[in-house]
Short mmCIF file of C-alpha atoms in Angstrom, two decimals:
data_model
loop_
_atom_site.label_atom_id
_atom_site.label_comp_id
_atom_site.label_asym_id
_atom_site.label_seq_id
_atom_site.Cartn_x
_atom_site.Cartn_y
_atom_site.Cartn_z
CA MET A 13 8.42 -14.91 -3.03
CA ALA A 14 5.25 -14.12 -4.98
CA LEU A 15 3.36 -10.97 -4.11
CA ASP A 16 -0.32 -11.17 -3.25
CA ASN A 17 -2.95 -9.30 -5.27
CA PRO A 18 -3.49 -6.44 -2.74
CA THR A 19 0.27 -5.78 -2.51
CA VAL A 20 0.62 -5.71 -6.30
CA ALA A 21 -2.41 -3.43 -6.60
CA ARG A 22 -1.11 -1.05 -3.94
CA ARG A 23 2.34 -0.75 -5.53
CA TYR A 24 1.18 -0.29 -9.11
CA SER A 25 -1.67 2.07 -8.21
CA GLN A 26 0.55 4.24 -5.99
CA ALA A 27 3.16 4.61 -8.74
CA LEU A 28 0.48 5.30 -11.34
CA PHE A 29 -1.24 7.84 -9.09
CA GLU A 30 2.01 9.72 -8.47
CA VAL A 31 2.89 9.89 -12.18
CA ALA A 32 -0.64 11.01 -13.12
CA GLN A 33 -0.55 13.64 -10.38
CA GLU A 34 2.80 14.98 -11.62
CA LYS A 35 1.41 15.21 -15.16
CA GLY A 36 -1.90 16.76 -14.05
CA GLN A 37 -3.86 13.86 -15.53
CA LEU A 38 -5.56 12.38 -12.46
CA LYS A 39 -9.17 13.06 -13.47
CA ASP A 40 -8.75 11.97 -17.09
CA LEU A 41 -6.84 8.85 -16.08
CA SER A 42 -9.48 7.96 -13.50
CA LEU A 43 -12.22 8.15 -16.14
CA GLU A 44 -10.17 6.14 -18.61
CA LEU A 45 -9.27 3.44 -16.08
CA ASN A 46 -12.90 3.05 -15.10
CA GLU A 47 -13.82 2.49 -18.75
CA LEU A 48 -11.03 -0.09 -18.97
CA LYS A 49 -12.37 -1.79 -15.85
CA LYS A 50 -15.86 -1.97 -17.36
CA GLY A 51 -14.38 -3.58 -20.47
CA LEU A 52 -12.34 -6.09 -18.47
CA LEU A 53 -15.36 -7.09 -16.39
CA ALA A 54 -17.53 -7.39 -19.49
CA GLN A 55 -14.93 -9.50 -21.32
CA PRO A 56 -13.33 -11.87 -18.78
CA GLN A 57 -11.97 -13.99 -21.65
CA PHE A 58 -9.42 -11.22 -22.28
CA ILE A 59 -7.55 -12.17 -19.10
CA ILE A 60 -7.73 -15.85 -20.06
CA PHE A 61 -6.37 -15.02 -23.52
CA MET A 62 -3.52 -12.94 -22.07
CA ALA A 63 -2.59 -15.60 -19.51
CA SER A 64 -2.70 -18.53 -21.91
CA PRO A 65 0.68 -20.08 -22.73
CA ALA A 66 -0.86 -21.39 -25.98
CA ILE A 67 -1.13 -17.85 -27.38
CA LYS A 68 2.02 -16.40 -28.91
CA PRO A 69 3.43 -13.28 -27.23
CA GLU A 70 3.20 -11.39 -30.54
CA ALA A 71 -0.55 -12.00 -30.66
CA LYS A 72 -0.92 -10.77 -27.06
CA VAL A 73 1.06 -7.59 -27.78
CA ALA A 74 -1.00 -7.03 -30.94
CA MET A 75 -4.17 -7.38 -28.84
CA ILE A 76 -2.90 -4.82 -26.30
CA ASN A 77 -1.91 -2.42 -29.08
CA ALA A 78 -5.34 -2.74 -30.71
CA MET A 79 -7.25 -2.18 -27.49
CA THR A 80 -5.11 0.80 -26.40
CA GLU A 81 -4.99 2.52 -29.77
CA GLU A 82 -6.84 5.57 -28.48
CA ALA A 83 -5.81 5.29 -24.83
CA SER A 84 -3.51 7.69 -23.01
CA ASP A 85 0.17 6.87 -22.66
CA LEU A 86 -0.33 6.20 -18.94
CA THR A 87 -3.02 3.60 -19.60
CA LYS A 88 -1.01 2.00 -22.42
CA ASN A 89 2.05 1.84 -20.20
CA LEU A 90 0.08 0.36 -17.30
CA ILE A 91 -1.38 -2.41 -19.46
CA MET A 92 1.95 -3.14 -21.15
CA MET A 93 3.82 -3.20 -17.83
CA ALA A 94 1.15 -5.47 -16.32
CA TYR A 95 1.58 -7.78 -19.31
CA ASP A 96 5.39 -7.70 -19.18
CA TYR A 97 5.43 -8.60 -15.48
CA GLY A 98 2.65 -11.19 -15.67
CA ARG A 99 0.17 -8.97 -13.81
CA ILE A 100 -2.66 -8.69 -16.35
CA ALA A 101 -4.93 -10.62 -13.98
CA ASN A 102 -4.33 -7.88 -11.38
CA LEU A 103 -5.58 -4.99 -13.56
CA VAL A 104 -9.06 -4.67 -12.02
CA THR A 105 -7.59 -4.70 -8.50
CA ILE A 106 -4.99 -2.12 -9.53
CA ILE A 107 -7.74 0.12 -10.92
CA ASP A 108 -9.77 -0.28 -7.72
CA ALA A 109 -6.72 0.69 -5.63
CA PHE A 110 -6.11 3.70 -7.91
CA ASN A 111 -9.76 4.74 -7.45
CA ASN A 112 -9.33 4.55 -3.67
CA LEU A 113 -6.30 6.84 -3.87
CA TYR A 114 -8.13 9.23 -6.19
CA ASP A 115 -11.21 9.31 -3.94
CA GLU A 116 -9.04 10.06 -0.93
CA TYR A 117 -7.23 12.83 -2.83
CA GLU A 118 -10.52 14.38 -3.99
CA LYS A 119 -12.19 13.85 -0.56
CA VAL A 120 -14.83 11.62 -2.11
CA VAL A 121 -16.50 8.98 0.04
CA ARG A 122 -18.46 6.09 -1.39
CA VAL A 123 -21.26 4.92 0.84
CA LYS A 124 -23.58 1.93 0.63
CA VAL A 125 -27.04 3.05 1.72
CA THR A 126 -29.33 0.19 2.71
CA THR A 127 -33.03 0.88 3.14
CA ALA A 128 -36.19 -1.23 3.22
CA ILE A 129 -37.69 0.72 0.31
CA LYS A 130 -36.29 2.57 -2.70
CA LEU A 131 -35.27 6.15 -1.94
CA ASP A 132 -36.09 8.99 -4.29
CA LYS A 133 -33.40 11.38 -5.55
CA GLU A 134 -34.20 14.03 -2.94
CA GLN A 135 -33.87 11.54 -0.08
CA GLU A 136 -30.56 10.25 -1.47
CA ASP A 137 -29.27 13.81 -1.78
CA LYS A 138 -30.22 14.64 1.83
CA LEU A 139 -28.48 11.49 3.09
CA SER A 140 -25.46 12.27 0.94
CA ASP A 141 -25.19 15.84 2.23
CA SER A 142 -25.60 14.78 5.87
CA PHE A 143 -23.03 12.01 5.53
CA ALA A 144 -20.58 14.37 3.78
CA LYS A 145 -20.77 16.78 6.73
CA LEU A 146 -20.39 13.93 9.21
CA VAL A 147 -17.22 12.50 7.60
CA GLY A 148 -15.77 15.75 6.21
CA ALA A 149 -16.07 14.78 2.54
CA LYS A 150 -16.48 17.11 -0.42
CA LYS A 151 -18.67 14.59 -2.20
CA VAL A 152 -20.48 11.39 -1.27
CA ILE A 153 -21.33 8.83 -3.91
CA VAL A 154 -24.36 6.80 -2.86
CA ASN A 155 -24.72 3.15 -3.76
CA PRO A 156 -28.34 2.36 -2.84
CA GLN A 157 -29.29 -1.16 -1.72
CA ILE A 158 -32.71 -2.46 -0.77
CA ASP A 159 -33.04 -4.97 2.07
CA GLU A 160 -36.58 -5.40 3.32
CA SER A 161 -35.32 -7.32 6.38
CA ILE A 162 -34.18 -4.05 8.02
CA ILE A 163 -37.91 -3.16 8.25
CA GLY A 164 -37.28 0.60 8.08
CA GLY A 165 -34.67 3.26 8.74
CA VAL A 166 -31.29 3.32 7.05
CA VAL A 167 -27.87 1.71 7.25
CA LEU A 168 -24.92 3.73 5.91
CA GLN A 169 -21.61 1.98 5.33
CA SER A 170 -18.41 3.50 3.95
CA LYS A 171 -14.85 2.24 4.07
CA SER A 172 -14.31 3.60 7.57
CA TYR A 173 -17.76 4.30 9.00
CA ILE A 174 -20.97 2.40 9.71
CA TYR A 175 -24.20 4.00 10.91
CA ASP A 176 -27.02 1.56 11.60
CA GLY A 177 -30.30 3.35 12.14
CA SER A 178 -32.44 0.43 11.01
CA ILE A 179 -35.58 -0.55 12.86
CA LYS A 180 -34.33 -4.15 12.87
CA THR A 181 -31.26 -3.12 14.91
CA LYS A 182 -33.37 -1.01 17.28
CA ILE A 183 -35.66 -3.99 17.90
CA GLU A 184 -32.61 -6.18 18.57
CA ARG A 185 -31.30 -3.66 21.12
CA ILE A 186 -34.67 -3.57 22.90
CA LYS A 187 -34.73 -7.39 22.99
CA ARG A 188 -31.27 -7.46 24.60
CA LEU A 189 -32.35 -4.90 27.20
CA LEU A 190 -35.48 -6.85 28.01
CA LEU A 191 -33.52 -10.09 28.41
CA LYS A 192 -31.09 -8.63 30.95
#
């Protein structure tokens, strides 16, 4: 039975996280994996090249060796193992799952902040600090989004929490009350 992408990502990332934690390399590995992810997203033809049956295995291994020349052993081993087991296409998902584990370990929460207008740095920092206290996080990383349809206010959305303080939602609530 073939494993689905989330299952593969969870297994590989958990094993990678545990090894990196044992070796005291979590932070460095996280930074390196995020650079790898940027490269994979910027060069989607790499996955096509690695998955192609028309390309000789020696050429694929040579490509991996060239791209990991200056990478840590953990990153090299991850890429090589993903290649050996036919999981190269899962690398981005594995990195995302690793990032989730690392964020949880470091008590970092990523939050999408939707507003009708662009927030300045001070406003983002205030929202970040307030949200960190609310969810018990050491650090909140804000991903700002602009959606003029919310009219005003703010919508905060993390993996496990949604706060909708938009004017659009408040108007909708008033409409429902009036229609009762």
